[in-house]
């Protein structure tokens, strides 16, 4: 048996995979974890990355890295218009990416390439791969549930749900219960035509690919998986949660993770701390930031808060806080710029996660059994928050804007009242399911085997 596995591995050693992550934290992390998983299955890994948010090859000595000059201007790279930036990346990366692929494909000293695995939002890579006659497999870094909604955009536009009108926010979307119009994955501050264009690029490019990989697991999103398997004529592989494979993987963090958070957590009582973090892209007004600060302070619970530089529009870091704010809390608060989030969520002192519901954060919280306070900002985060609060029932969604009294009430409901215990029980059960799918015979390991055999057959 062992010999057979060795031979399989040996055979795959002659197969190289080229991976191309979208250069944002919530997309880089799952792509590099996927690379580590596939490397453990015997594939050689080449990573192509942009100069913008460039990766550090020294963290991954087993992989080969190629950086491409996408040529973003400084003003473009620092733009707060995410949709314009993604669209621009799809345009500006085309030539340098094709040149890089050309070189890799013609390099006779390297193993042959089985396929390209690129982020679903790098939709331009579908046409490049087709031209090069190279199969493309897609990594979708969000959940299946939000993707079902993205795939329904043409229908939602036809039926008048999109673009969203303020008067309809509380209306149920009859085709996608229990979503209301306000839960649809839009970004209100951007040009809607450009947004529809990148959503269509993502959905159609994925549909035309040779398969889609998901950082999710069947037991979490079974009915959405069934829907997609009916609507998409290609193989679908939910093989997550990626970060829970028993593999050593390096950090792919773009910002330095402040380890003082762990020594601070070590001093707190079990399940007493609220961990608040809103991911790598969300931004707040100064007024919203202050409501959060006072809500946390007035809750009387200890809190660990990630205030990323740039989180508060127009401020460098903590300047909007009233002077002496932290001192009056007598060590009950710890504010940092970036956390080792996986370690934080796994720490016994953490009792709740106040999150923006980016998909990675949502999944990471589920895997550690930490109930959530949901505060989605845009896009898929809105769908994720609805699933957390209304379908899986493992969190509470802040519904009525940011108000310090409301925040205090929600924290109490989760940390002190019986409702919180019920959420905790439910998320502990989901945590068990997440664990089970990576045990022998578990759904994600089975799907991974199917993925490996699918990829191995792609170029034969
Ligand atoms: C973005 C979108 O917001 C999200 O909706 C989409 O699904 C993926 O891209 P982001 O906002 O960064 O991602 O959120 P999230 O998906 O939660 O990813 C953030 C990652 O950064 C997580 O893996 C998290 O563990 C990590 N992180 C976050 C840290 O390591 N430290 C921190 O302090 C905060």
Short mmCIF file of C-alpha atoms and ligand atoms in Angstrom, two decimals:
data_model
loop_
_atom_site.label_atom_id
_atom_site.label_comp_id
_atom_site.label_asym_id
_atom_site.label_seq_id
_atom_site.Cartn_x
_atom_site.Cartn_y
_atom_site.Cartn_z
CA UNK A 1 0.00 0.00 0.00
CA UNK A 2 2.73 2.40 1.07
CA UNK A 3 4.70 1.54 -2.07
CA UNK A 4 1.66 2.33 -4.17
CA UNK A 5 1.30 5.76 -2.53
CA UNK A 6 5.04 6.40 -3.02
CA UNK A 7 4.74 5.61 -6.73
CA UNK A 8 1.72 7.88 -7.11
CA UNK A 9 3.63 10.67 -5.38
CA UNK A 10 6.66 10.02 -7.55
CA UNK A 11 4.49 10.26 -10.66
CA UNK A 12 2.94 13.52 -9.55
CA UNK A 13 6.38 14.90 -8.82
CA UNK A 14 6.58 15.35 -12.57
CA UNK A 15 3.55 17.66 -12.47
CA UNK A 16 3.78 21.33 -11.79
CA UNK A 17 0.88 23.57 -10.80
CA UNK A 18 0.99 27.32 -11.37
CA UNK A 19 -1.00 29.31 -8.81
CA UNK A 20 -1.92 32.98 -9.17
CA UNK A 21 -3.51 34.72 -6.14
CA UNK A 22 -5.42 38.01 -6.25
CA UNK A 23 -3.11 40.37 -4.31
CA UNK A 24 -5.29 41.03 -1.25
CA UNK A 25 -4.89 39.44 2.19
CA UNK A 26 -8.22 37.59 2.19
CA UNK A 27 -7.28 36.01 -1.15
CA UNK A 28 -3.54 35.43 -0.61
CA UNK A 29 -4.03 33.43 2.61
CA UNK A 30 -6.30 30.72 1.15
CA UNK A 31 -4.27 30.46 -2.10
CA UNK A 32 -1.01 29.84 -0.23
CA UNK A 33 -2.70 27.35 2.07
CA UNK A 34 -4.06 25.57 -1.01
CA UNK A 35 -0.53 25.52 -2.46
CA UNK A 36 0.73 23.88 0.75
CA UNK A 37 -2.07 21.26 0.61
CA UNK A 38 -1.38 20.40 -3.04
CA UNK A 39 2.36 20.31 -2.44
CA UNK A 40 1.73 17.71 0.29
CA UNK A 41 0.01 15.65 -2.40
CA UNK A 42 3.16 15.54 -4.47
CA UNK A 43 2.73 18.45 -6.89
CA UNK A 44 5.47 20.99 -7.54
CA UNK A 45 4.28 24.53 -6.96
CA UNK A 46 5.00 27.72 -8.87
CA UNK A 47 3.43 30.94 -7.61
CA UNK A 48 3.01 33.97 -9.85
CA UNK A 49 2.38 37.17 -7.93
CA UNK A 50 2.09 40.85 -8.69
CA UNK A 51 4.60 43.46 -7.55
CA UNK A 52 1.64 45.12 -5.82
CA UNK A 53 1.24 43.48 -2.36
CA UNK A 54 4.14 41.29 -3.35
CA UNK A 55 4.81 38.00 -1.50
CA UNK A 56 7.92 36.96 0.42
CA UNK A 57 9.38 33.82 -1.24
CA UNK A 58 11.70 33.16 1.72
CA UNK A 59 8.63 32.01 3.75
CA UNK A 60 8.05 29.20 1.23
CA UNK A 61 11.38 27.58 0.30
CA UNK A 62 9.58 24.63 -1.37
CA UNK A 63 7.80 26.79 -3.94
CA UNK A 64 9.12 28.68 -6.96
CA UNK A 65 8.03 32.33 -7.19
CA UNK A 66 7.75 34.66 -10.18
CA UNK A 67 6.81 38.27 -9.72
CA UNK A 68 5.12 40.18 -12.57
CA UNK A 69 5.25 43.96 -13.08
CA UNK A 70 1.57 44.85 -13.28
CA UNK A 71 2.55 48.51 -13.48
CA UNK A 72 -0.01 50.04 -11.11
CA UNK A 73 0.60 53.73 -10.43
CA UNK A 74 0.94 54.68 -6.76
CA UNK A 75 -2.38 56.53 -6.91
CA UNK A 76 -4.08 53.45 -8.39
CA UNK A 77 -2.58 51.07 -5.83
CA UNK A 78 -3.73 53.23 -2.92
CA UNK A 79 -7.23 53.82 -4.27
CA UNK A 80 -10.11 53.04 -1.90
CA UNK A 81 -12.24 51.99 -4.91
CA UNK A 82 -11.73 48.24 -4.70
CA UNK A 83 -13.83 47.49 -7.76
CA UNK A 84 -11.88 49.89 -9.97
CA UNK A 85 -8.66 48.36 -8.64
CA UNK A 86 -9.74 44.76 -9.37
CA UNK A 87 -10.87 45.78 -12.84
CA UNK A 88 -7.57 47.54 -13.47
CA UNK A 89 -5.57 44.55 -12.23
CA UNK A 90 -7.43 42.35 -14.72
CA UNK A 91 -6.39 44.70 -17.50
CA UNK A 92 -2.83 45.54 -16.44
CA UNK A 93 -1.83 41.98 -15.52
CA UNK A 94 -2.84 40.48 -18.87
CA UNK A 95 0.38 41.09 -20.84
CA UNK A 96 2.94 40.43 -18.07
CA UNK A 97 1.01 37.35 -16.94
CA UNK A 98 0.87 35.95 -20.48
CA UNK A 99 4.61 36.62 -20.94
CA UNK A 100 5.39 34.87 -17.69
CA UNK A 101 3.22 31.85 -18.59
CA UNK A 102 4.84 31.71 -22.05
CA UNK A 103 8.28 31.50 -20.44
CA UNK A 104 7.19 28.88 -17.93
CA UNK A 105 5.57 26.72 -20.59
CA UNK A 106 8.57 26.83 -22.90
CA UNK A 107 11.14 26.12 -20.18
CA UNK A 108 12.18 22.55 -20.99
CA UNK A 109 14.23 22.27 -17.78
CA UNK A 110 11.06 22.45 -15.63
CA UNK A 111 8.42 19.75 -15.13
CA UNK A 112 5.37 20.00 -17.39
CA UNK A 113 2.53 22.18 -16.09
CA UNK A 114 -0.76 20.37 -15.37
CA UNK A 115 -2.91 23.44 -14.95
CA UNK A 116 -3.21 27.00 -13.77
CA UNK A 117 -5.07 27.62 -10.51
CA UNK A 118 -6.11 31.26 -10.30
CA UNK A 119 -8.41 33.36 -8.13
CA UNK A 120 -11.98 33.62 -9.45
CA UNK A 121 -11.59 37.41 -9.49
CA UNK A 122 -8.63 37.15 -11.87
CA UNK A 123 -11.17 36.36 -14.58
CA UNK A 124 -8.86 37.53 -17.41
CA UNK A 125 -6.78 34.37 -16.84
CA UNK A 126 -9.53 32.19 -18.34
CA UNK A 127 -8.95 33.59 -21.86
CA UNK A 128 -5.15 33.54 -21.43
CA UNK A 129 -5.27 29.88 -20.34
CA UNK A 130 -7.56 28.97 -23.25
CA UNK A 131 -5.18 30.65 -25.71
CA UNK A 132 -2.28 28.73 -24.25
CA UNK A 133 -4.34 25.51 -24.30
CA UNK A 134 -3.71 25.15 -20.57
CA UNK A 135 -6.56 24.02 -18.29
CA UNK A 136 -7.55 26.55 -15.63
CA UNK A 137 -8.96 25.55 -12.24
CA UNK A 138 -10.50 28.34 -10.18
CA UNK A 139 -10.07 29.03 -6.49
CA UNK A 140 -13.08 30.87 -5.08
CA UNK A 141 -11.98 32.30 -1.75
CA UNK A 142 -15.51 33.20 -0.58
CA UNK A 143 -18.31 30.85 0.46
CA UNK A 144 -20.64 28.84 -1.77
CA UNK A 145 -23.69 30.67 -0.40
CA UNK A 146 -22.58 34.09 -1.57
CA UNK A 147 -21.50 32.65 -4.93
CA UNK A 148 -25.04 31.33 -5.50
CA UNK A 149 -26.23 34.93 -5.07
CA UNK A 150 -23.54 36.33 -7.39
CA UNK A 151 -24.53 33.75 -10.01
CA UNK A 152 -28.13 34.99 -9.72
CA UNK A 153 -27.22 38.64 -10.48
CA UNK A 154 -28.69 38.59 -14.03
CA UNK A 155 -32.00 37.30 -12.61
CA UNK A 156 -31.90 39.77 -9.71
CA UNK A 157 -31.40 42.63 -12.16
CA UNK A 158 -34.15 41.37 -14.43
CA UNK A 159 -36.58 41.16 -11.47
CA UNK A 160 -35.74 44.65 -10.25
CA UNK A 161 -33.92 43.78 -6.99
CA UNK A 162 -30.72 45.25 -8.42
CA UNK A 163 -29.67 48.03 -8.40
CA UNK A 164 -30.92 48.36 -4.83
CA UNK A 165 -33.44 51.08 -3.99
CA UNK A 166 -33.52 52.30 -0.39
CA UNK A 167 -37.29 51.88 -0.23
CA UNK A 168 -36.91 48.10 -0.84
CA UNK A 169 -34.19 47.28 1.69
CA UNK A 170 -36.47 45.29 4.02
CA UNK A 171 -38.16 43.31 1.21
CA UNK A 172 -37.59 39.57 1.08
CA UNK A 173 -35.81 38.27 -2.04
CA UNK A 174 -38.37 35.57 -2.81
CA UNK A 175 -35.90 33.63 -4.99
CA UNK A 176 -33.21 33.50 -2.26
CA UNK A 177 -34.84 33.19 1.18
CA UNK A 178 -34.14 34.29 3.88
CA UNK A 179 -32.13 37.06 2.19
CA UNK A 180 -33.64 40.52 2.14
CA UNK A 181 -32.70 43.14 -0.42
CA UNK A 182 -30.36 44.75 2.15
CA UNK A 183 -28.39 41.45 2.34
CA UNK A 184 -27.55 41.33 -1.37
CA UNK A 185 -23.78 41.35 -1.94
CA UNK A 186 -23.28 44.82 -3.38
CA UNK A 187 -20.78 47.60 -2.70
CA UNK A 188 -22.79 50.77 -2.37
CA UNK A 189 -19.94 53.25 -2.84
CA UNK A 190 -18.81 52.06 -6.28
CA UNK A 191 -19.96 52.34 -9.88
CA UNK A 192 -22.57 49.58 -10.23
CA UNK A 193 -21.85 48.82 -13.90
CA UNK A 194 -18.18 48.15 -13.11
CA UNK A 195 -19.24 45.98 -10.19
CA UNK A 196 -21.65 43.93 -12.31
CA UNK A 197 -18.85 43.54 -14.85
CA UNK A 198 -16.43 41.99 -12.36
CA UNK A 199 -19.15 39.77 -10.86
CA UNK A 200 -20.05 38.54 -14.37
CA UNK A 201 -16.35 38.02 -15.14
CA UNK A 202 -15.96 35.98 -11.96
CA UNK A 203 -19.08 33.84 -12.51
CA UNK A 204 -18.67 33.26 -16.26
CA UNK A 205 -14.92 32.70 -16.03
CA UNK A 206 -15.53 30.11 -13.28
CA UNK A 207 -18.22 28.41 -15.32
CA UNK A 208 -15.87 28.12 -18.32
CA UNK A 209 -13.03 26.70 -16.21
CA UNK A 210 -12.06 23.07 -15.61
CA UNK A 211 -13.30 23.08 -12.01
CA UNK A 212 -13.78 25.22 -8.90
CA UNK A 213 -12.11 24.75 -5.53
CA UNK A 214 -13.80 26.10 -2.41
CA UNK A 215 -12.43 26.85 1.04
CA UNK A 216 -15.60 25.48 2.60
CA UNK A 217 -17.00 22.10 3.56
CA UNK A 218 -20.06 20.18 2.42
CA UNK A 219 -21.72 19.95 5.84
CA UNK A 220 -21.74 23.76 6.12
CA UNK A 221 -23.18 24.67 2.71
CA UNK A 222 -24.82 21.48 1.44
CA UNK A 223 -27.87 22.97 -0.24
CA UNK A 224 -25.81 25.70 -1.97
CA UNK A 225 -23.43 22.99 -3.17
CA UNK A 226 -26.38 21.07 -4.63
CA UNK A 227 -27.60 24.23 -6.39
CA UNK A 228 -24.20 24.95 -7.90
CA UNK A 229 -23.67 21.35 -8.96
CA UNK A 230 -26.93 21.60 -10.89
CA UNK A 231 -26.20 24.99 -12.44
CA UNK A 232 -22.50 24.56 -13.21
CA UNK A 233 -21.45 21.88 -15.68
CA UNK A 234 -17.99 21.48 -14.12
CA UNK A 235 -16.57 19.67 -11.08
CA UNK A 236 -16.80 21.50 -7.76
CA UNK A 237 -14.46 20.71 -4.87
CA UNK A 238 -15.24 22.02 -1.37
CA UNK A 239 -12.05 20.93 0.41
CA UNK A 240 -11.87 23.38 3.34
CA UNK A 241 -11.18 24.51 5.92
CA UNK A 242 -7.70 24.92 4.42
CA UNK A 243 -6.04 26.16 7.61
CA UNK A 244 -7.07 23.07 9.55
CA UNK A 245 -5.11 20.53 7.51
CA UNK A 246 -2.37 19.12 9.70
CA UNK A 247 0.38 20.74 7.67
CA UNK A 248 3.08 23.19 8.62
CA UNK A 249 2.44 26.39 6.74
CA UNK A 250 4.17 29.74 6.98
CA UNK A 251 2.43 33.03 7.49
CA UNK A 252 1.32 34.83 4.34
CA UNK A 253 0.46 37.97 6.30
CA UNK A 254 1.22 41.24 4.51
CA UNK A 255 1.33 43.08 7.86
CA UNK A 256 3.40 42.10 10.92
CA UNK A 257 1.28 40.16 13.41
CA UNK A 258 1.55 41.61 16.91
CA UNK A 259 2.32 38.71 19.27
CA UNK A 260 1.70 40.86 22.36
CA UNK A 261 -1.96 39.97 21.87
CA UNK A 262 -1.25 36.40 22.95
CA UNK A 263 0.59 37.32 26.15
CA UNK A 264 -2.24 39.77 26.95
CA UNK A 265 -4.86 37.04 26.31
CA UNK A 266 -2.91 34.67 28.60
CA UNK A 267 -3.80 36.98 31.50
CA UNK A 268 -7.58 37.01 30.83
CA UNK A 269 -10.28 34.70 32.20
CA UNK A 270 -11.58 31.88 29.95
CA UNK A 271 -14.12 32.98 27.32
CA UNK A 272 -14.21 36.54 28.69
CA UNK A 273 -12.61 38.50 25.81
CA UNK A 274 -14.30 40.07 22.79
CA UNK A 275 -11.96 39.97 19.82
CA UNK A 276 -12.88 42.77 17.38
CA UNK A 277 -11.39 42.89 13.90
CA UNK A 278 -12.81 43.99 10.58
CA UNK A 279 -10.39 42.42 8.11
CA UNK A 280 -7.95 43.95 5.68
CA UNK A 281 -10.12 46.23 3.54
CA UNK A 282 -13.04 47.71 5.51
CA UNK A 283 -12.94 51.40 6.47
CA UNK A 284 -14.87 53.43 9.08
CA UNK A 285 -15.73 57.07 9.62
CA UNK A 286 -14.36 58.70 12.76
CA UNK A 287 -17.87 58.81 14.26
CA UNK A 288 -18.39 55.07 13.69
CA UNK A 289 -14.96 54.33 15.17
CA UNK A 290 -15.86 56.24 18.34
CA UNK A 291 -19.20 54.42 18.73
CA UNK A 292 -17.31 51.11 18.53
CA UNK A 293 -14.72 52.31 21.05
CA UNK A 294 -17.38 53.43 23.57
CA UNK A 295 -19.56 50.37 22.98
CA UNK A 296 -16.60 48.13 23.77
CA UNK A 297 -15.51 50.23 26.73
CA UNK A 298 -19.02 50.37 28.24
CA UNK A 299 -19.57 46.62 27.85
CA UNK A 300 -17.34 45.96 30.87
CA UNK A 301 -15.81 42.96 29.09
CA UNK A 302 -12.10 42.78 28.26
CA UNK A 303 -11.46 43.37 24.58
CA UNK A 304 -8.70 42.84 22.01
CA UNK A 305 -9.21 45.22 19.12
CA UNK A 306 -7.40 45.25 15.77
CA UNK A 307 -7.24 48.83 14.49
CA UNK A 308 -5.47 48.43 11.18
CA UNK A 309 -3.64 51.57 10.00
CA UNK A 310 -6.11 53.03 7.49
CA UNK A 311 -9.20 51.57 9.21
CA UNK A 312 -10.39 55.07 10.17
CA UNK A 313 -10.71 57.31 7.13
CA UNK A 314 -8.49 60.37 7.43
CA UNK A 315 -6.52 59.06 10.45
CA UNK A 316 -3.20 57.33 10.78
CA UNK A 317 -4.18 55.12 13.72
CA UNK A 318 -5.73 55.87 17.13
CA UNK A 319 -5.76 59.70 17.02
CA UNK A 320 -9.59 59.98 17.17
CA UNK A 321 -9.70 58.27 20.60
CA UNK A 322 -10.20 60.73 23.48
CA UNK A 323 -6.98 61.21 25.45
CA UNK A 324 -6.68 58.82 28.36
CA UNK A 325 -9.27 56.45 26.85
CA UNK A 326 -7.11 53.34 27.26
CA UNK A 327 -5.71 54.32 30.66
CA UNK A 328 -9.18 54.57 32.22
CA UNK A 329 -9.85 50.96 31.21
CA UNK A 330 -7.07 49.69 33.51
CA UNK A 331 -5.68 46.97 31.26
CA UNK A 332 -9.12 45.73 30.19
CA UNK A 333 -8.35 46.69 26.58
CA UNK A 334 -5.55 45.82 24.21
CA UNK A 335 -5.41 47.56 20.83
CA UNK A 336 -3.06 46.39 18.09
CA UNK A 337 -2.48 47.02 14.39
CA UNK A 338 -2.70 43.41 13.20
CA UNK A 339 -3.21 40.15 15.09
CA UNK A 340 -2.09 36.56 14.67
CA UNK A 341 -5.81 35.91 14.11
CA UNK A 342 -5.72 32.11 13.96
CA UNK A 343 -3.93 31.93 17.31
CA UNK A 344 -6.21 34.56 18.81
CA UNK A 345 -9.41 32.75 17.84
CA UNK A 346 -8.00 29.47 19.18
CA UNK A 347 -7.10 31.06 22.54
CA UNK A 348 -9.25 29.88 25.48
CA UNK A 349 -9.75 33.47 26.72
CA UNK A 350 -11.65 34.51 23.58
CA UNK A 351 -15.44 34.36 24.06
CA UNK A 352 -16.74 36.23 21.00
CA UNK A 353 -15.58 37.61 17.67
CA UNK A 354 -16.95 40.95 16.51
CA UNK A 355 -16.30 40.58 12.78
CA UNK A 356 -16.99 42.07 9.35
CA UNK A 357 -17.71 38.49 8.16
CA UNK A 358 -15.07 38.25 5.47
CA UNK A 359 -15.23 34.59 4.45
CA UNK A 360 -11.86 33.68 6.00
CA UNK A 361 -12.75 35.27 9.33
CA UNK A 362 -16.18 33.62 9.34
CA UNK A 363 -14.73 30.17 8.64
CA UNK A 364 -11.88 30.67 11.14
CA UNK A 365 -14.40 31.57 13.85
CA UNK A 366 -16.54 28.52 13.09
CA UNK A 367 -13.47 26.27 13.25
CA UNK A 368 -12.67 27.51 16.76
CA UNK A 369 -16.28 27.48 17.98
CA UNK A 370 -16.29 31.24 18.70
CA UNK A 371 -19.75 32.88 18.32
CA UNK A 372 -19.87 36.11 16.35
CA UNK A 373 -21.23 39.63 16.40
CA UNK A 374 -21.72 40.34 12.71
CA UNK A 375 -21.08 43.72 11.13
CA UNK A 376 -20.75 43.23 7.36
CA UNK A 377 -19.45 46.14 5.30
CA UNK A 378 -19.87 45.09 1.67
CA UNK A 379 -20.11 42.35 -1.00
CA UNK A 380 -20.09 38.71 0.17
CA UNK A 381 -19.75 39.79 3.81
CA UNK A 382 -23.47 40.67 3.84
CA UNK A 383 -24.51 37.18 2.75
CA UNK A 384 -22.05 35.55 5.16
CA UNK A 385 -23.44 37.59 8.07
CA UNK A 386 -26.99 36.55 7.21
CA UNK A 387 -25.99 32.88 7.14
CA UNK A 388 -24.17 33.22 10.48
CA UNK A 389 -27.11 34.91 12.19
CA UNK A 390 -30.16 33.37 10.52
CA UNK A 391 -29.22 30.02 8.99
CA UNK A 392 -26.43 28.57 11.12
CA UNK A 393 -27.61 30.72 14.08
CA UNK A 394 -24.13 31.10 15.54
CA UNK A 395 -24.00 34.88 15.81
CA UNK A 396 -25.97 38.10 16.20
CA UNK A 397 -26.08 40.67 13.43
CA UNK A 398 -25.95 44.35 14.40
CA UNK A 399 -28.91 45.61 12.41
CA UNK A 400 -29.52 49.21 13.37
CA UNK A 401 -26.34 51.07 12.52
CA UNK A 402 -23.48 51.73 14.88
CA UNK A 403 -24.66 53.02 18.22
CA UNK A 404 -22.75 52.58 21.50
CA UNK A 405 -25.85 51.57 23.51
CA UNK A 406 -26.89 49.03 20.89
CA UNK A 407 -23.34 47.60 20.80
CA UNK A 408 -23.30 47.27 24.58
CA UNK A 409 -26.65 45.42 24.44
CA UNK A 410 -25.44 42.99 21.78
CA UNK A 411 -22.24 42.24 23.68
CA UNK A 412 -24.31 41.52 26.81
CA UNK A 413 -26.68 39.24 24.87
CA UNK A 414 -23.73 37.24 23.61
CA UNK A 415 -21.41 37.27 26.63
CA UNK A 416 -23.79 37.24 29.59
CA UNK A 417 -27.28 36.05 28.61
CA UNK A 418 -28.63 32.58 27.90
CA UNK A 419 -28.94 33.45 24.20
CA UNK A 420 -25.13 33.56 24.06
CA UNK A 421 -24.89 30.06 25.54
CA UNK A 422 -27.22 28.74 22.85
CA UNK A 423 -25.11 30.32 20.10
CA UNK A 424 -21.99 28.86 21.70
CA UNK A 425 -23.52 25.37 21.81
CA UNK A 426 -24.51 25.57 18.16
CA UNK A 427 -21.12 26.81 16.97
CA UNK A 428 -19.37 24.08 19.00
CA UNK A 429 -21.36 21.54 16.99
CA UNK A 430 -20.35 23.22 13.71
CA UNK A 431 -16.74 23.18 14.91
CA UNK A 432 -16.99 19.42 15.37
CA UNK A 433 -18.37 19.04 11.82
CA UNK A 434 -15.50 21.12 10.45
CA UNK A 435 -13.06 18.87 12.28
CA UNK A 436 -14.72 15.69 11.10
CA UNK A 437 -14.58 16.61 7.40
CA UNK A 438 -10.76 16.56 7.59
CA UNK A 439 -10.61 13.18 9.33
CA UNK A 440 -10.21 9.92 7.44
CA UNK A 441 -13.29 9.40 5.26
CA UNK A 442 -14.42 13.01 5.85
CA UNK A 443 -16.05 14.92 3.00
CA UNK A 444 -13.24 17.43 2.38
CA UNK A 445 -10.53 14.76 2.29
CA UNK A 446 -12.62 12.76 -0.17
CA UNK A 447 -13.13 15.86 -2.30
CA UNK A 448 -9.40 16.56 -2.14
CA UNK A 449 -8.69 13.07 -3.48
CA UNK A 450 -11.14 13.74 -6.34
CA UNK A 451 -9.43 17.08 -7.02
CA UNK A 452 -5.99 15.49 -7.13
CA UNK A 453 -7.17 12.81 -9.54
CA UNK A 454 -9.01 15.43 -11.65
CA UNK A 455 -5.90 17.62 -11.92
CA UNK A 456 -3.71 14.61 -12.68
CA UNK A 457 -5.92 13.76 -15.65
CA UNK A 458 -6.20 17.30 -17.04
CA UNK A 459 -3.13 17.23 -19.26
CA UNK A 460 -3.28 13.59 -20.31
C1 LIG B 1 -11.73 40.12 1.70
C2 LIG B 1 -13.23 40.35 1.80
O1 LIG B 1 -13.49 41.31 2.78
C3 LIG B 1 -13.96 39.09 2.10
O2 LIG B 1 -15.33 39.37 2.20
C4 LIG B 1 -13.70 38.09 1.04
O3 LIG B 1 -14.38 36.88 1.34
C5 LIG B 1 -12.20 37.83 0.97
O4 LIG B 1 -11.53 39.05 0.76
P1 LIG B 1 -10.81 40.53 4.20
O5 LIG B 1 -11.61 41.76 4.34
O6 LIG B 1 -9.38 40.68 4.39
O7 LIG B 1 -11.07 39.74 2.86
O8 LIG B 1 -11.39 39.48 5.29
P2 LIG B 1 -11.19 37.95 5.50
O9 LIG B 1 -11.76 37.16 4.39
O10 LIG B 1 -11.74 37.67 6.84
O11 LIG B 1 -9.62 37.70 5.49
C6 LIG B 1 -8.74 38.30 6.39
C7 LIG B 1 -7.59 37.37 6.69
O12 LIG B 1 -6.61 38.10 7.38
C8 LIG B 1 -7.98 36.18 7.56
O13 LIG B 1 -7.35 35.01 7.10
C9 LIG B 1 -7.46 36.56 8.93
O14 LIG B 1 -7.04 35.46 9.72
C10 LIG B 1 -6.29 37.46 8.61
N1 LIG B 1 -6.12 38.47 9.66
C11 LIG B 1 -7.08 39.40 9.88
C12 LIG B 1 -4.97 38.45 10.42
O15 LIG B 1 -4.09 37.59 10.24
N2 LIG B 1 -4.83 39.40 11.38
C13 LIG B 1 -5.76 40.36 11.64
O16 LIG B 1 -5.54 41.18 12.53
C14 LIG B 1 -6.93 40.36 10.86
#
